[in-house]
XYZ file of C-alpha atoms in Angstrom:
588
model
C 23.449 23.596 23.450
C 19.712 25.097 22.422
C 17.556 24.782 25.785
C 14.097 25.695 25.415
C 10.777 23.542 25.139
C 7.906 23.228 23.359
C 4.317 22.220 23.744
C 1.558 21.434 21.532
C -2.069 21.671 22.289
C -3.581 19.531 19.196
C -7.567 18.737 18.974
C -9.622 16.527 16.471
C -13.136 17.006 16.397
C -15.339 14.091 13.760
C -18.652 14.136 14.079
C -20.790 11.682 11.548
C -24.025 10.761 10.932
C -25.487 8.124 8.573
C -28.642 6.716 7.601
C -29.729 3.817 5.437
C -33.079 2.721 4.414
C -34.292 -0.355 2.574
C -36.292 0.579 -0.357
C -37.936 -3.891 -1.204
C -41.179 -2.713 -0.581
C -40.654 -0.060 -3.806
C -38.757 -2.197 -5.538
C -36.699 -5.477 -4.800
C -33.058 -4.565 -4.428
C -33.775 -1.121 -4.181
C -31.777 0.947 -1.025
C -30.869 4.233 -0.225
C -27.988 5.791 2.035
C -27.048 9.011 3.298
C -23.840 10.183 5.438
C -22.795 13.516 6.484
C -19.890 14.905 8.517
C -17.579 17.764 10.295
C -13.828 17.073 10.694
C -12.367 19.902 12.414
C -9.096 19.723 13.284
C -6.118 22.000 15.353
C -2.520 22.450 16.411
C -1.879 25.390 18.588
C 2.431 25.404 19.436
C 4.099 27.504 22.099
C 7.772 27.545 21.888
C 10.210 28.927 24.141
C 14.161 28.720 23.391
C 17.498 30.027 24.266
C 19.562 31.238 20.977
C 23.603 30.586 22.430
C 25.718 33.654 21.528
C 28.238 31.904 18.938
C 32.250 32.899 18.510
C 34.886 32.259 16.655
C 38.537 31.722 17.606
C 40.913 34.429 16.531
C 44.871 34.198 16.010
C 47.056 36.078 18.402
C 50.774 36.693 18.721
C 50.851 35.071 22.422
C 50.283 30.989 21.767
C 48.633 31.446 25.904
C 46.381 34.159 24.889
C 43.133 33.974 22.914
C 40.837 36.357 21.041
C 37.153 35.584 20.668
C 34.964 37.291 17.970
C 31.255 36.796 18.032
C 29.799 35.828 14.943
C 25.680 36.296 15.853
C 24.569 38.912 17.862
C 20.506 37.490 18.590
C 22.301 35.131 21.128
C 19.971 35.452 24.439
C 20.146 34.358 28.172
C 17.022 34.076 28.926
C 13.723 31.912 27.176
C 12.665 33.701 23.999
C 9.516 32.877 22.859
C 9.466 32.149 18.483
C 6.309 31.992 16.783
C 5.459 28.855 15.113
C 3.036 28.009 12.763
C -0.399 27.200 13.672
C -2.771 24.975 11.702
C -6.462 25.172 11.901
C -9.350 23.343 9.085
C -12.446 22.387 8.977
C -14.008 20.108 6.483
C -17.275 18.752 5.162
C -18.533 16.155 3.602
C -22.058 14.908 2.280
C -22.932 11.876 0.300
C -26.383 10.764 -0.809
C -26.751 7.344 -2.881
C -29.581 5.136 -4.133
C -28.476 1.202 -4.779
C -29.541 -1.737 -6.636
C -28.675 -5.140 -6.946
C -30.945 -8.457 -7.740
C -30.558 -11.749 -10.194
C -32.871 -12.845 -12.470
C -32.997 -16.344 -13.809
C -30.433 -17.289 -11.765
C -27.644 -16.185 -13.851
C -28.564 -12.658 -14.850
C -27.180 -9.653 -12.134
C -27.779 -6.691 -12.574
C -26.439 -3.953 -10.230
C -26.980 0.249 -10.016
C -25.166 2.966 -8.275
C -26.295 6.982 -8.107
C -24.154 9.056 -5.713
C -24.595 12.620 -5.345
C -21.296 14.176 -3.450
C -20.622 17.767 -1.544
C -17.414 18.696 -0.320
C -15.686 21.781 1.369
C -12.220 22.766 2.864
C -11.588 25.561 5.428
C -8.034 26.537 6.132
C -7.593 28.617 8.523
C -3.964 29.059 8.333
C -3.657 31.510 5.197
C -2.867 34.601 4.929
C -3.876 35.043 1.375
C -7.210 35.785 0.235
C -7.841 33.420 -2.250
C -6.799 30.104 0.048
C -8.678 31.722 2.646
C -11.988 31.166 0.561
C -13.741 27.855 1.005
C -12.561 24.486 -1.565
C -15.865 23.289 -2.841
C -16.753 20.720 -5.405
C -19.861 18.913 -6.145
C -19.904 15.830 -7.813
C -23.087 13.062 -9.794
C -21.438 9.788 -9.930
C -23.137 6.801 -11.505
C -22.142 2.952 -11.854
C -24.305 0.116 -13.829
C -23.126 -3.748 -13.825
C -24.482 -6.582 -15.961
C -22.859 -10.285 -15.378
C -23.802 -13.323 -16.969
C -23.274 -16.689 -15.144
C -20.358 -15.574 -13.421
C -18.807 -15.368 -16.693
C -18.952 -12.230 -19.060
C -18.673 -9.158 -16.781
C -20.003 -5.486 -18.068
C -19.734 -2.301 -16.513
C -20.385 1.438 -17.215
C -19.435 4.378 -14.703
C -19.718 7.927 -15.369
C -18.831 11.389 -13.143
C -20.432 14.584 -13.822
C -18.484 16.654 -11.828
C -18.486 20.024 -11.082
C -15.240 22.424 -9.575
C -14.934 26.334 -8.659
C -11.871 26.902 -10.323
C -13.741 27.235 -13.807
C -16.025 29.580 -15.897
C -19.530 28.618 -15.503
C -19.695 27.896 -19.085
C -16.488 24.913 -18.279
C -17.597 24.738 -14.427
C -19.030 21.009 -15.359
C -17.248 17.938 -16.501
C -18.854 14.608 -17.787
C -15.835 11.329 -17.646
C -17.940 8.451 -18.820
C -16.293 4.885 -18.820
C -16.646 1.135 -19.352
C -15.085 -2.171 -18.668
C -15.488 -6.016 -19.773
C -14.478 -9.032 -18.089
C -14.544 -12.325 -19.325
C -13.858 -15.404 -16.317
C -12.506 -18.377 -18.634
C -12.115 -20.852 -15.799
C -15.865 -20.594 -15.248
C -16.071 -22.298 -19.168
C -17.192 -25.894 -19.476
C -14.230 -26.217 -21.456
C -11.854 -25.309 -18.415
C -13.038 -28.118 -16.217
C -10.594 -30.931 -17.575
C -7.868 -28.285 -16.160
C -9.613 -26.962 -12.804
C -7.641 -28.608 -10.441
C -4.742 -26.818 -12.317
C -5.791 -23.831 -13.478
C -8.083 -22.730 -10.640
C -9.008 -19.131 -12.273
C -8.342 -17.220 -15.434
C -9.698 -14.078 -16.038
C -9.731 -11.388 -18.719
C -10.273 -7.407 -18.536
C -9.942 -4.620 -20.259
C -10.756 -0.722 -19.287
C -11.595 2.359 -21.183
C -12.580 5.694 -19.602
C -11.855 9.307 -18.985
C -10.572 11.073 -16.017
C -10.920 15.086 -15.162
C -8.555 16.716 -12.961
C -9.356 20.042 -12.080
C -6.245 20.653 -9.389
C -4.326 22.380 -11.850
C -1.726 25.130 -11.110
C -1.313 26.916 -8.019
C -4.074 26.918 -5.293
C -3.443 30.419 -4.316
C -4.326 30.965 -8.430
C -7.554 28.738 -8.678
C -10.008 31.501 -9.827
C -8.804 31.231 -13.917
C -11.998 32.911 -15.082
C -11.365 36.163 -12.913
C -8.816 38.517 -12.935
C -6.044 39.327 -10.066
C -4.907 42.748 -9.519
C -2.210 44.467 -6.908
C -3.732 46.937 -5.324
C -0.558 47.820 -3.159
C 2.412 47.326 -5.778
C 5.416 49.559 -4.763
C 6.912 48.714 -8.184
C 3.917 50.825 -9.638
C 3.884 53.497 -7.188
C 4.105 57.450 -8.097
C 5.129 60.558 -6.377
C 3.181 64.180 -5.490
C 3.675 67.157 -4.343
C 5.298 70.570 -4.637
C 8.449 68.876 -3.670
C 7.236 65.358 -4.675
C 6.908 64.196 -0.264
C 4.118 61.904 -0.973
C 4.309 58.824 -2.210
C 1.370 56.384 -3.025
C 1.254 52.649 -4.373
C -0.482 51.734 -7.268
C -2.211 48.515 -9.052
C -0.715 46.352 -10.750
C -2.286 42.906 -12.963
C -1.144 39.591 -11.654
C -3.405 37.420 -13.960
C -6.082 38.080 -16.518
C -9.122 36.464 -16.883
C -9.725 33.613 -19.167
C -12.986 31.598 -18.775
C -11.666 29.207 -21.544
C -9.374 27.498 -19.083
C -11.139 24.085 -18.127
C -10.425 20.467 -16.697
C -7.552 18.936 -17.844
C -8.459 15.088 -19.571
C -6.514 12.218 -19.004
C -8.137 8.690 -21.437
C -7.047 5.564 -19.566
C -7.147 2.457 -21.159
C -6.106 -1.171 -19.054
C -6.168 -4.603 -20.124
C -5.328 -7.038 -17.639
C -5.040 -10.775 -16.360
C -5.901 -12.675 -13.907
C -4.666 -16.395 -12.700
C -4.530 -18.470 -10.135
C -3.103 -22.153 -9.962
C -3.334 -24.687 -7.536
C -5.502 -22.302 -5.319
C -1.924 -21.144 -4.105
C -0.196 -18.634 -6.742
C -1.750 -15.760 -7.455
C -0.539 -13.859 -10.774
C -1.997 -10.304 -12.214
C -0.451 -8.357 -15.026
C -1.982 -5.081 -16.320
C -1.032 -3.164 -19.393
C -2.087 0.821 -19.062
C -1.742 3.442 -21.760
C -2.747 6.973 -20.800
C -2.701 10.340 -23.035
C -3.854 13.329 -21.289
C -4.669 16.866 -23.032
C -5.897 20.840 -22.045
C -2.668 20.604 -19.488
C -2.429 23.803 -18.349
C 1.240 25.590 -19.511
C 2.207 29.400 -19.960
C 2.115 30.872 -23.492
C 5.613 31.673 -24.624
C 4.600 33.007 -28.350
C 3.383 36.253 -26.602
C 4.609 39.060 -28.578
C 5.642 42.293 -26.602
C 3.759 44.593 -28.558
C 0.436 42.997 -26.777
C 1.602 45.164 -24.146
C 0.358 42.451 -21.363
C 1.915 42.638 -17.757
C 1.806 38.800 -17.143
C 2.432 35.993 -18.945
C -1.062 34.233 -19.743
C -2.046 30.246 -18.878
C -3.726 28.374 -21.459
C -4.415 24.732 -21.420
C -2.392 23.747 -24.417
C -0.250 20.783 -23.253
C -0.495 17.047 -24.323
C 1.159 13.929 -22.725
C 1.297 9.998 -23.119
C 2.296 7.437 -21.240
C 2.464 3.769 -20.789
C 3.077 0.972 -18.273
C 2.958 -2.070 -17.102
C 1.885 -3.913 -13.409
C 2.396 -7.032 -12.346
C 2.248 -8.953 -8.867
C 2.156 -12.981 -8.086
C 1.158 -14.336 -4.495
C 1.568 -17.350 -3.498
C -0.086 -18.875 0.071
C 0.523 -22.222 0.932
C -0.129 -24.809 4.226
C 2.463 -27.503 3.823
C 1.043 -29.054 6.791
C -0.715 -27.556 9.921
C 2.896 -27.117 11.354
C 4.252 -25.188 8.290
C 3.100 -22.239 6.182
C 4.215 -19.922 3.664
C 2.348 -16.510 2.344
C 5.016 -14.665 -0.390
C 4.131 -11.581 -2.567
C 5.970 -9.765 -5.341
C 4.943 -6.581 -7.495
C 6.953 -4.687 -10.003
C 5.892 -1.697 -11.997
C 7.276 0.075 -14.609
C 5.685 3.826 -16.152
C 7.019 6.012 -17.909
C 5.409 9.085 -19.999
C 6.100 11.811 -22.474
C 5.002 15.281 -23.737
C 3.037 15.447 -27.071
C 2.613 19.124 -26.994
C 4.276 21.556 -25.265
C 4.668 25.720 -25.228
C 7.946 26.376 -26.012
C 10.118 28.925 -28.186
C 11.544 27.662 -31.254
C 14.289 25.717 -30.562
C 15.314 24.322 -34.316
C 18.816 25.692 -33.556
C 19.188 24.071 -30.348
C 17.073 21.249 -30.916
C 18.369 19.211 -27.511
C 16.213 22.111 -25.634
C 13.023 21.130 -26.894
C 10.575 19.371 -24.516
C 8.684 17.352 -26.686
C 9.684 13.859 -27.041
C 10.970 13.972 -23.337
C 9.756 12.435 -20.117
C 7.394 14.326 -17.958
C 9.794 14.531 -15.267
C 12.920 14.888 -17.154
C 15.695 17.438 -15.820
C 17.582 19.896 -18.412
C 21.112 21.068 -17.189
C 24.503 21.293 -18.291
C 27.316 19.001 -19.027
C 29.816 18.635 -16.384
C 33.493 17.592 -17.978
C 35.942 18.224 -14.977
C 37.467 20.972 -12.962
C 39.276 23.884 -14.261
C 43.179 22.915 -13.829
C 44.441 26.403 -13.690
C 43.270 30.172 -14.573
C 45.035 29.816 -17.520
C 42.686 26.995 -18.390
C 39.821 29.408 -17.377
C 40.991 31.830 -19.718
C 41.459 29.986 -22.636
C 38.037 28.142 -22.204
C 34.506 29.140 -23.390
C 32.935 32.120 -21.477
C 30.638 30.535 -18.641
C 27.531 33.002 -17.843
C 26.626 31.959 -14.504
C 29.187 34.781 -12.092
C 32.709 34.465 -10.715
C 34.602 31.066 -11.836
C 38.166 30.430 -11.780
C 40.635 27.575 -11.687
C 38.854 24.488 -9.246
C 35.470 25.076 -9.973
C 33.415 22.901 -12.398
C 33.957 23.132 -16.192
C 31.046 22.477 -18.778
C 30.578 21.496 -22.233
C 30.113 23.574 -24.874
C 27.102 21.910 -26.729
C 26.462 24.617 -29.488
C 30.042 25.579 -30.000
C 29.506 29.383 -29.790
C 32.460 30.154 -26.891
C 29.490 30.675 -24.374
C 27.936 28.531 -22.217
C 24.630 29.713 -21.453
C 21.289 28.398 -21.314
C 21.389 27.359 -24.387
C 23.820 24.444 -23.898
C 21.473 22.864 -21.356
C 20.206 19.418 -22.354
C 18.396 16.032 -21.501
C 20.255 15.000 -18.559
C 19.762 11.777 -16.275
C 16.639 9.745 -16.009
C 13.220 11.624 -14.714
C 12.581 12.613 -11.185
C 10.170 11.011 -10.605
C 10.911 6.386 -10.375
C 10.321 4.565 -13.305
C 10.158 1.887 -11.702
C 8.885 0.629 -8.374
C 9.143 -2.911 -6.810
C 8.660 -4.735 -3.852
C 8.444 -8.315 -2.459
C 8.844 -10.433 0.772
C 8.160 -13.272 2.892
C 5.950 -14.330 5.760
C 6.231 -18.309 7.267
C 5.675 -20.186 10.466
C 6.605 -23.156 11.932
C 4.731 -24.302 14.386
C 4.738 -21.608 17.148
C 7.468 -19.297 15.278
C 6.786 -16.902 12.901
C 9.209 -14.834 11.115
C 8.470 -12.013 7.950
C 9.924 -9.459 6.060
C 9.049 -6.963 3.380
C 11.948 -5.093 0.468
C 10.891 -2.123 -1.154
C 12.774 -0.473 -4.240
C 12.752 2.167 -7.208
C 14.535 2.123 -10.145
C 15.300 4.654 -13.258
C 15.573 7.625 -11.375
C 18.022 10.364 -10.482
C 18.445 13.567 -8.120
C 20.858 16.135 -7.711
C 22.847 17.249 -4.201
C 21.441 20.546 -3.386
C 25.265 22.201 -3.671
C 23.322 25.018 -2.288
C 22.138 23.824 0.891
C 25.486 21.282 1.424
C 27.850 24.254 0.616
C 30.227 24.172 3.701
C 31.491 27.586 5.701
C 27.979 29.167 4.463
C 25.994 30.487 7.059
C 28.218 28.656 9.430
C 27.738 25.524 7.981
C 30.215 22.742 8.813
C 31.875 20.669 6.049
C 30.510 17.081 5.379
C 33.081 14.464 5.599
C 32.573 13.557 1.981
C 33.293 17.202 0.792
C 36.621 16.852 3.308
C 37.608 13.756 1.839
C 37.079 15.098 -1.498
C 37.252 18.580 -2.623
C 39.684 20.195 -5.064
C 43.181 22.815 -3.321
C 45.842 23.927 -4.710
C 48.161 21.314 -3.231
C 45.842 18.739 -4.863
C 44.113 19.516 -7.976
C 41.625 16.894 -8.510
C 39.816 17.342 -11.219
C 37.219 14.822 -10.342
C 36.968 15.538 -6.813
C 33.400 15.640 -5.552
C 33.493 19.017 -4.191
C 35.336 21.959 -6.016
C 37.332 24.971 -4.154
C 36.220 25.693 -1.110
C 34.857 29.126 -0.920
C 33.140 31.118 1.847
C 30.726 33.363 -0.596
C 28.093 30.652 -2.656
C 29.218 30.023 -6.034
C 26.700 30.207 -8.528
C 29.113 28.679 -11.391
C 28.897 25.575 -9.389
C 25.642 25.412 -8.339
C 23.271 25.389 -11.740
C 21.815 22.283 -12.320
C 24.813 19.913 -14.204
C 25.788 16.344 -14.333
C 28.229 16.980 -11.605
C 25.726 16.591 -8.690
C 23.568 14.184 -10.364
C 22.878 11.331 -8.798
C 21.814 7.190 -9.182
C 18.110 7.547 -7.299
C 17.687 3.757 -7.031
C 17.586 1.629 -4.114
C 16.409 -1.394 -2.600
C 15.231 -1.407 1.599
C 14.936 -3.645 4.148
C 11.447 -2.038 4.364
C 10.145 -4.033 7.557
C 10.869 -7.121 9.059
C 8.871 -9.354 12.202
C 9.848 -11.833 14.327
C 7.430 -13.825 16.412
C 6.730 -16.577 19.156
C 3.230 -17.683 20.129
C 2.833 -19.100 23.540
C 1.848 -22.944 23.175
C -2.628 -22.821 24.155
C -2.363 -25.343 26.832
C -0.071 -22.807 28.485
C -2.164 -20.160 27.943
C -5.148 -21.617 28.617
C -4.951 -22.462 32.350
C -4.201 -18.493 33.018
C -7.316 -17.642 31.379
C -6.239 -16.295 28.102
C -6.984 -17.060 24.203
C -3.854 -16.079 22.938
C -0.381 -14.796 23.607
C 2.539 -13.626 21.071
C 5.609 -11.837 21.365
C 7.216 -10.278 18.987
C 9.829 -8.248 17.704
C 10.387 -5.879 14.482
C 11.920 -2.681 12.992
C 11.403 -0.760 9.905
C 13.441 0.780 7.593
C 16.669 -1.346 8.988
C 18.834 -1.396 5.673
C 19.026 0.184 2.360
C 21.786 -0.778 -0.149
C 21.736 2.002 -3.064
C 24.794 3.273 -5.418
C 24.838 6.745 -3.328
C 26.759 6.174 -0.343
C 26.378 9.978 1.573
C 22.830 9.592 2.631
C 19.992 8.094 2.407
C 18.924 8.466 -1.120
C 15.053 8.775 -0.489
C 16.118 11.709 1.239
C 16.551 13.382 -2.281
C 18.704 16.427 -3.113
C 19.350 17.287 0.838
C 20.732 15.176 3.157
C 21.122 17.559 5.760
C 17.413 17.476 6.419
C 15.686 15.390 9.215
C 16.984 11.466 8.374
C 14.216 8.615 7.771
C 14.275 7.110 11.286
C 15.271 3.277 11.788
C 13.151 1.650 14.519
C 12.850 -1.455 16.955
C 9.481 -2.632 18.781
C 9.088 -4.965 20.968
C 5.923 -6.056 22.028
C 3.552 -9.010 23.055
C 0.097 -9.303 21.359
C -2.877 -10.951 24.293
C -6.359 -12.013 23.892
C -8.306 -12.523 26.169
């Protein structure tokens, strides 16, 4: 057993001020706010451990004798203390606006908004230069609103935004959009059907998004170079015997004060409607196509002579979806009540452009035409039978392989497998589709609800690096012991291959063997509950009084069976937790 503790000394500081001022006397409808504040926050860990000298069991002659070998040799007896991370940031935040909102003639409203923002991030917990350097952005946001007899709905909104990462010349973005609504129910014409048709209500959205949080943040300065001033790898010798050594400078990006916000143009058209007052239905059709995505060149020729690889935003995308949820909320009587809610969306997206070599002769490599998300890797068919199987096979390029470990497809038909043979393989990372629904009801003074959450159209891969048993004294899963391929029983299709004490790069690229059905469906949260009767309550002195019981995440049914597969590629990482509450709710 690890004995040890530790301790945390955590501290939030939020300090906010806010003013707002009434501006009828100047003109009616006319206001003005301001709001400023600090958020500083920090974690400062001690912990102290004992690291247990480990040993393994060796085989002796005597069967009453034993031999033990050590395998670590950090093992202590005493409290060690380990560093851990500590986390300190400080941020700010300042937001002026002016407001307006008034009718005229009773059916004509008219409504402004001008807000000027400032933000800025501190970390503290960096040791690199550039995320040591304060986040900033500034931003000029403006909204205007016209309606017409609750009716026929107009608005404009525009952000003129401005972000550090960029050239002064690209520093400044202007996303402009507009919307229309049009309320049909409100329509003379509607009110034969208004005790059915309660409200109906067209939209539709145009507009353009920037998005300036592109790459890495430790490589948000684009416009200015990054040099190495330390690089071993560039290093030379002096001297009459060449003793001294110094490091020299090396380039780690080039400057390029082209590289600016990346666009995304949303458009949304929507509906609205509601019947009987009880069920709720909305349905939204999106279309998206985003350009300047920021990608590295790959038609770089060597004769340039460049040390890095430059950025450029060059990339194009498109995507598509739909949304749609329906609530329904309904008193039967004043015993019995019912609120229900559903939503389902589906999304899925594309690249238009992307850098790339030219891949006419291996046409399955190319990225355009695939989802944004989408995984390349190799064909899994089985595992080798034999080494004469392995010999007689095509050459795989990825180390040692032999008889048990996992065979792939030759997709060009060259003898080799190699990069070259990777292709589209399994749906995108990231869900197409997400979905949830559930239930809350009473009856009388019991309540009961429950809530199911799901994804769809998705798949991951078991991290066969980080589930590899015997390595680094890792233990064996049960699945892999159930399943894994000897030499008294070759199965081909077993889920793990040979057993092996060294990693095994052959089986470890990224293949169809490990890939994995990412859907599921959850028992997301569910609530049971008794309110105590008010005449009871009432004569001790009290409003209200409910007890009540509920758990989260208490069931997940899913096609993977090892773990839980929002977990992802590594199910030896820390579980999603399943918990009970019990509690009673009083007012007094």
């Amino acid at each position: 057993m690890v004995k040890g503790y530790r301790s945390e000394d955590r501290s939030n500081m939020y300090a906010q001020f806010e003013a707002r001022q009434d501006l009828d006397f100047f003109l009616k409808g006319l206001s003005a706010r301001a709001l400023f504040n600090i958020n500083r926050y920090s974690l400062l860990p001690v912990r102290r451990q004992i690291v247990p000298f480990f040993y393994t069991l060796a085989v002796t002659s005597d069967p009453n004798s034993y031999i033990l070998n050590p395998i670590n040799t950090d093992g202590t007896d005493y409290l060690d203390f380990v560093p851990s991370t500590k986390s300190l940031e400080s941020t700010m935040y300042f937001e002026g606006a002016v407001s307006y909102n008034n009718v005229f003639a009773e059916k004509h409203t008219v409504s402004g908004l001008l807000v000027y923002t400032i933000r800025e991030l501190l970390d503290g917990n960096t040791d690199n230069f550039q995320l040591s350097l304060p986040h900033r952005n500034l931003g000029l946001a403006g909204r205007l609103t016209y309606s017409y007899d609750s009716r026929y709905f107009l608005e404009t909104n525009f952000g003129y935004n401005g972000s550090e990462r960029f050239h002064s010349s690209q520093r400044w973005g202007f996303f402009p959009s507009a919307g229309a609504g049009w309320i049909i129910s409100n329509e003379k014409f509607m009110e034969p059907v208004g005790g059915i048709i309660s409200k109906l209500k067209l939209k539709a959205t145009y507009g353009l998004v920037g998005n300036d949080a592109i790459g890495r943040d430790e490589d948000r300065f684009y416009y200015m170079s990054q040099l190495n001033m330390n690089d071993g790898g560039r290093g030379y010798d002096l001297g009459d015997d060449f003793g001294f050594h110094s490091n020299g400078i090396s380039i780690q990006r080039y400057a390029d004060p082209d590289i600016t916000w990346e666009i995304s143009r949303k458009s949304n058209y929507g509906l609205e409607l509601n019947l009987w007052n009880s069920l709720e239905i909305q349905f939204d059709y999106f279309r998206e196509r985003r350009s300047n995505i920021l990608q590295e060149r790959v038609s770089i020729p060597t004769t340039m002579g460049l040390q890095v690889t430059p950025r450029a935003n060059i990339g194009k995308a498109k995507g598509s979806g739909f949304e749609m949820s329906v609530d329904y909320n309904k008193a039967f009587t004043t015993d019995l009540w019912i609120v229900a809610r559903g939503n389902f969306t589906y999304a899925a997206s594309k690249y238009d452009v992307f850098e790339e070599p030219d891949y006419t002769k291996v046409p399955w490599r190319f990225h355009v035409g695939q989802k944004l998300s989408q995984n390349f890797g190799y064909i899994a068919e089985r595992l080798f039978i034999d080494d004469e199987e392995v010999l007689n096979s095509p050459l795989q390029t990825f180390g040692e392989y032999g008889a048990g470990d996992i065979k792939y497809k030759d997709i060009n038909g060259d003898m080799s497998i190699d990069e070259n043979d990777q292709v589209p393989v399994g749906f995108p990372t990231t869900p197409e589709i997400i979905y949830g629904f559930g239930i809350s009801a009473g009856y009388k003074n019991f309540d009961i609800s429950f809530f199911f959450q799901g994804s769809a159209r998705s798949s991951f891969w078991i991290n066969a690096g980080s589930t590899a048993p015997f390595i680094g004294n890792r233990a064996m899963l049960q699945y892999y012991g159930d399943s894994h391929w000897t030499e008294d029983n070759r199965d081909l299709y077993a889920l793990w291959p040979r057993l092996s004490e060294n990693a095994m790069p052959n089986n470890q690229v990224t293949s169809t063997w490990f890939m994995r059905d990412g859907s599921f469906l959850r028992l997301k949260t569910a609530e049971i509950g008794y309110t105590i009767p008010l005449n009871f309550v009432r004569k001790i002195k009290m409003q209200n009084v409910r007890l009540y019981i509920s758990g989260n995440n208490l069931a997940v049914w899913a096609p993977f069976k090892m773990w839980d597969p929002e977990m992802g590629d590594n199910g030896l990482a820390y579980p999603l937790q399943r918990v009970f509450n019990f509690g009673i709710n009083i007012e007094f």
